[in-house]
Amino acid sequence: MAETSDARVAVYLDFDNIVMSWYDRVHGRNSYSKDRQKIAEDPTDPEIAAKLALATIDVGAIIDYAASFGTLVLTRAYADWSSPVNAIYRSQLVGRAVDLVQLFPAAAYAKNGADIRLAVDAVEDMFRLPDLTHVVIVAGDSDYVPLAQRCKRLGRYVIGLGVAGSTAKSLAAACDEFEAYDTLPGVTVPKKPKAPGKAAEAETTETSASQRSRRASRAKQTPPPDEDTLVPFDEIPPEDLHAAASRLLERALRLGRDKGDDAEWLHTSAVKQHMRRMDPSFSEKTLGFRSFTDFVKSREQLAEVQESGHERLVRLRD
């Protein structure tokens, strides 16, 4: 794909779809359907809470991937945000300037509820904002094929993003470019805990009521973000700024390398621009560096810099 300096991107997330698909990816096919009633009745149940925490979506990885195509003009996520399963993501989404579109329970779980609302909004936005160049559809449902085709006919570059194994091949084929959520920088499929043996089961049976109560109390709390989740700099304690900046740099370099056609060396100016798209609050001066090149050089275990005249190039170390 040819890089454009003025690319303007719109992102649409069928949030229920991506959450359910990733849950199935982590816990096995049709796991969400089997656990749906339990999740709806009591998502704080220790067993269910543990499964939900293990299948937590990295919202930052999705937004950062979309930002690698250009400036994010609008980002919308569609779901029933009153549901506890979705509510735990609200602070992450709001922190990344994502508009939360409420789908009430009657519509959220009806067939095509989110699909139709998302598609109508996307088509309206393309006519309302003629300068949009890219459309990112985060979903895996084949119902989005007509939307992808319409976006292409209207001259937009269409990127699809879905969970491997849960995305319709027809949707991937309808897009100009398709990426599996599983392959995004910082995203890994967590390993399911091994089933306890007989001795462990006996020990579990003898667990005191007070211990069970403490576990249930912990399960009711919102699960902590993954260490690779990118939190805006103005919300990060000063002592953690350097670690957050390193993760931001690594993700930008990985995304830039994956998009490179023939070279793994990237211009430092392009990398910095990408990092600022992912987190507008990033500044090397906040970290005590006079220039971005100095900041990159300080991460010599992560990246290496090549200088030639006025040109500064950087690449991710193997």
XYZ file of C-alpha atoms in Angstrom:
318
model
C 0.000 0.000 0.000
C 1.338 3.390 -0.916
C 1.900 5.653 2.082
C 0.045 8.977 2.037
C 0.953 11.866 4.295
C -2.649 13.073 4.491
C -4.404 9.726 4.984
C -7.532 10.081 7.123
C -8.909 6.989 8.806
C -12.315 5.983 10.172
C -12.542 2.970 12.495
C -15.689 0.948 13.236
C -15.647 -1.782 15.898
C -18.380 -4.383 16.274
C -17.268 -4.794 19.858
C -19.527 -7.695 20.794
C -18.263 -9.592 17.768
C -14.584 -9.152 18.597
C -15.095 -9.955 22.312
C -17.043 -13.143 21.568
C -14.641 -14.230 18.832
C -11.579 -13.770 21.042
C -13.314 -15.616 23.897
C -13.841 -18.569 21.541
C -10.250 -18.310 20.305
C -8.901 -18.509 23.863
C -11.301 -21.055 25.368
C -12.332 -23.107 22.342
C -14.945 -22.991 19.602
C -18.483 -22.026 20.732
C -17.281 -21.411 24.295
C -19.032 -18.054 24.485
C -22.359 -19.559 23.398
C -22.010 -22.236 26.075
C -21.155 -19.680 28.772
C -23.472 -16.894 27.572
C -26.169 -17.532 30.171
C -23.672 -17.732 33.023
C -21.973 -14.551 31.811
C -25.313 -12.730 31.628
C -26.469 -13.952 35.050
C -23.289 -13.352 37.054
C -20.051 -12.288 35.294
C -18.423 -11.975 38.748
C -18.667 -15.716 39.374
C -15.039 -16.759 40.059
C -14.892 -19.289 37.212
C -16.522 -16.973 34.660
C -14.537 -13.930 35.829
C -11.288 -15.855 35.392
C -12.254 -16.915 31.856
C -13.266 -13.368 30.915
C -10.003 -11.979 32.301
C -7.988 -14.514 30.322
C -9.801 -13.466 27.129
C -9.425 -9.710 27.649
C -9.144 -7.686 24.435
C -6.156 -5.352 24.023
C -7.978 -2.261 22.783
C -4.710 -0.354 22.415
C -3.352 -2.875 19.916
C -6.398 -2.360 17.668
C -6.326 1.442 17.815
C -2.567 1.559 17.256
C -2.838 -0.680 14.212
C -5.521 1.577 12.725
C -3.386 4.658 13.472
C -0.538 3.189 11.421
C -2.531 4.002 8.262
C -2.949 7.700 9.002
C -4.750 10.226 11.194
C -7.750 8.782 13.033
C -10.656 11.048 12.135
C -13.287 9.063 14.003
C -13.409 5.804 15.946
C -16.672 4.178 17.007
C -17.384 1.030 19.023
C -20.838 -0.576 18.966
C -22.142 -2.640 21.913
C -24.482 -2.704 24.885
C -22.256 -0.746 27.272
C -24.550 -1.410 30.222
C -23.467 -5.057 30.078
C -20.724 -5.787 32.668
C -18.771 -7.752 30.036
C -18.417 -4.620 27.899
C -18.408 -2.071 30.718
C -14.925 -3.122 31.868
C -13.549 -1.720 28.594
C -15.207 1.689 28.814
C -12.287 3.468 30.487
C -9.815 1.998 27.957
C -11.980 3.051 25.031
C -12.745 6.527 26.341
C -9.036 6.957 27.073
C -8.324 6.339 23.374
C -11.035 8.833 22.261
C -13.386 6.100 21.008
C -17.070 7.045 20.659
C -19.244 4.454 22.404
C -22.441 3.775 20.470
C -25.078 2.254 22.743
C -27.014 -0.728 21.456
C -29.766 -1.560 23.923
C -30.180 -5.228 24.932
C -33.129 -5.818 22.630
C -31.048 -4.725 19.641
C -27.594 -5.783 20.795
C -28.414 -9.484 20.755
C -30.907 -9.481 17.908
C -29.559 -10.716 14.591
C -27.856 -7.961 12.583
C -28.442 -5.393 15.372
C -24.912 -3.981 15.418
C -24.272 -4.807 11.757
C -27.009 -2.559 10.421
C -26.281 0.381 12.734
C -22.551 0.233 11.998
C -23.074 -0.046 8.236
C -25.551 2.839 8.125
C -23.197 5.076 10.112
C -20.194 4.144 7.960
C -21.938 4.931 4.660
C -23.309 8.183 6.074
C -19.822 9.185 7.268
C -18.325 8.580 3.826
C -20.757 11.014 2.240
C -20.552 13.449 5.163
C -16.728 13.343 5.261
C -15.518 13.085 1.661
C -11.876 13.433 2.748
C -11.878 10.002 4.432
C -9.306 7.810 2.694
C -9.287 4.617 4.807
C -11.993 2.608 6.541
C -11.098 0.023 9.197
C -13.796 -2.558 9.984
C -13.129 -4.518 13.184
C -15.367 -7.581 12.904
C -15.474 -11.037 11.401
C -19.070 -11.370 10.248
C -19.793 -12.002 6.560
C -22.698 -9.541 6.898
C -20.079 -6.779 6.540
C -19.106 -7.886 3.027
C -21.580 -5.477 1.328
C -20.261 -2.629 3.480
C -16.646 -3.385 2.525
C -17.602 -3.549 -1.149
C -19.538 -0.272 -0.974
C -16.613 1.480 0.724
C -14.281 0.303 -2.044
C -16.688 1.479 -4.744
C -16.734 4.873 -3.083
C -12.959 5.043 -3.409
C -11.887 4.162 0.137
C -9.096 1.800 1.087
C -10.729 -0.873 3.250
C -8.892 -2.690 6.050
C -10.490 -5.601 7.882
C -9.463 -6.771 11.338
C -10.807 -9.948 12.922
C -9.911 -12.938 15.063
C -8.194 -15.815 13.284
C -10.522 -18.758 12.848
C -13.647 -16.667 13.479
C -13.561 -14.438 10.416
C -15.508 -15.210 7.264
C -13.211 -15.699 4.271
C -15.625 -13.663 2.183
C -15.070 -10.617 4.420
C -11.285 -10.912 4.175
C -11.588 -11.194 0.384
C -13.821 -8.110 0.221
C -11.205 -5.908 1.909
C -8.125 -4.329 0.343
C -6.145 -5.578 3.307
C -6.971 -7.889 6.192
C -5.142 -8.495 9.468
C -5.780 -11.060 12.196
C -6.089 -9.596 15.686
C -3.889 -12.452 16.908
C -0.896 -11.097 14.925
C -0.967 -7.508 16.215
C 2.100 -6.410 18.220
C 1.632 -7.187 21.894
C -1.207 -9.676 21.350
C -0.681 -13.335 22.203
C -3.132 -16.177 22.697
C -2.983 -16.880 26.450
C -2.505 -20.435 27.607
C -5.483 -21.944 29.354
C -4.758 -23.142 32.897
C -4.285 -26.888 33.153
C -7.087 -28.906 34.716
C -6.194 -29.690 38.328
C -5.308 -33.289 39.209
C -7.052 -35.347 41.844
C -4.826 -34.086 44.622
C -5.382 -30.504 43.570
C -9.129 -31.131 43.346
C -9.162 -32.503 46.878
C -7.220 -29.496 48.070
C -9.616 -27.184 46.276
C -12.562 -28.904 47.929
C -11.018 -28.233 51.332
C -10.411 -24.564 50.597
C -11.864 -22.474 53.389
C -14.936 -20.301 52.890
C -12.882 -17.201 53.670
C -10.449 -17.989 50.819
C -13.318 -18.501 48.384
C -14.794 -15.208 49.514
C -11.501 -13.370 48.886
C -11.211 -14.841 45.380
C -14.782 -13.832 44.565
C -14.057 -10.318 45.813
C -10.958 -10.072 43.595
C -12.921 -11.389 40.616
C -15.445 -8.570 40.978
C -12.712 -6.038 40.389
C -11.858 -4.932 36.880
C -8.959 -7.048 35.567
C -5.698 -5.098 35.301
C -4.612 -4.036 31.809
C -2.039 -6.160 30.017
C 1.514 -4.828 30.345
C 1.522 -4.105 26.602
C -1.626 -1.967 26.790
C -0.682 1.600 25.937
C -2.040 4.038 28.505
C -1.932 7.777 27.641
C 1.202 9.390 29.060
C -0.750 11.857 31.173
C -2.209 8.894 33.099
C 1.102 7.077 33.701
C 3.048 7.601 36.947
C 6.410 9.354 36.283
C 8.439 6.284 37.240
C 6.657 4.204 34.580
C 7.024 6.675 31.696
C 10.228 5.121 30.372
C 8.778 1.600 30.314
C 5.660 2.864 28.553
C 7.773 4.762 26.007
C 9.781 1.623 25.247
C 6.604 -0.386 24.615
C 5.288 2.407 22.399
C 8.524 2.482 20.378
C 8.592 -1.296 19.988
C 5.008 -1.421 18.747
C 5.605 1.408 16.253
C 8.739 -0.313 14.917
C 6.971 -3.669 14.572
C 4.032 -2.140 12.741
C 6.352 -0.101 10.514
C 8.461 -3.162 9.709
C 5.396 -5.254 8.900
C 4.206 -2.593 6.468
C 7.603 -2.079 4.837
C 7.755 -3.378 1.279
C 11.485 -3.930 0.934
C 13.467 -2.483 3.845
C 13.388 -2.878 7.599
C 15.075 0.482 8.188
C 12.577 3.252 8.942
C 12.990 7.019 9.048
C 13.011 8.237 12.634
C 10.622 11.045 11.705
C 8.071 8.512 10.420
C 8.431 6.380 13.557
C 7.938 9.390 15.816
C 4.897 10.469 13.811
C 3.430 6.982 14.181
C 4.081 6.990 17.936
C 2.345 10.356 18.244
C -0.630 8.950 16.339
C -0.815 6.052 18.770
C -0.353 8.310 21.807
C -0.568 12.064 21.110
C 0.753 12.794 24.602
C 4.132 11.186 23.874
C 7.125 13.523 23.999
C 10.791 12.589 24.243
C 11.396 15.858 26.090
C 9.121 14.625 28.884
C 11.599 11.767 29.291
C 14.585 14.115 29.427
C 15.921 13.768 25.842
C 16.817 16.701 23.583
C 15.840 14.850 20.395
C 13.901 11.802 19.299
C 17.132 10.256 17.968
C 18.672 10.510 21.435
C 15.609 8.803 22.864
C 15.907 5.918 20.370
C 19.652 5.556 20.999
C 18.920 5.148 24.709
C 16.926 2.016 23.795
C 19.931 0.261 22.236
C 18.723 -3.176 23.341
C 15.453 -2.552 21.519
C 16.460 -0.568 18.437
C 19.520 0.484 16.462
C 20.100 3.789 14.703
C 21.903 4.414 11.422
C 23.061 7.967 10.650
C 24.113 9.183 7.222
C 24.441 12.924 6.752
C 21.119 14.428 7.785
C 19.295 11.108 7.447
C 18.412 9.153 10.557
C 17.156 5.567 10.202
C 16.057 3.113 12.869
C 15.133 -0.552 12.967
C 14.016 -3.103 15.523
C 16.756 -5.406 16.777
C 16.209 -9.112 16.183
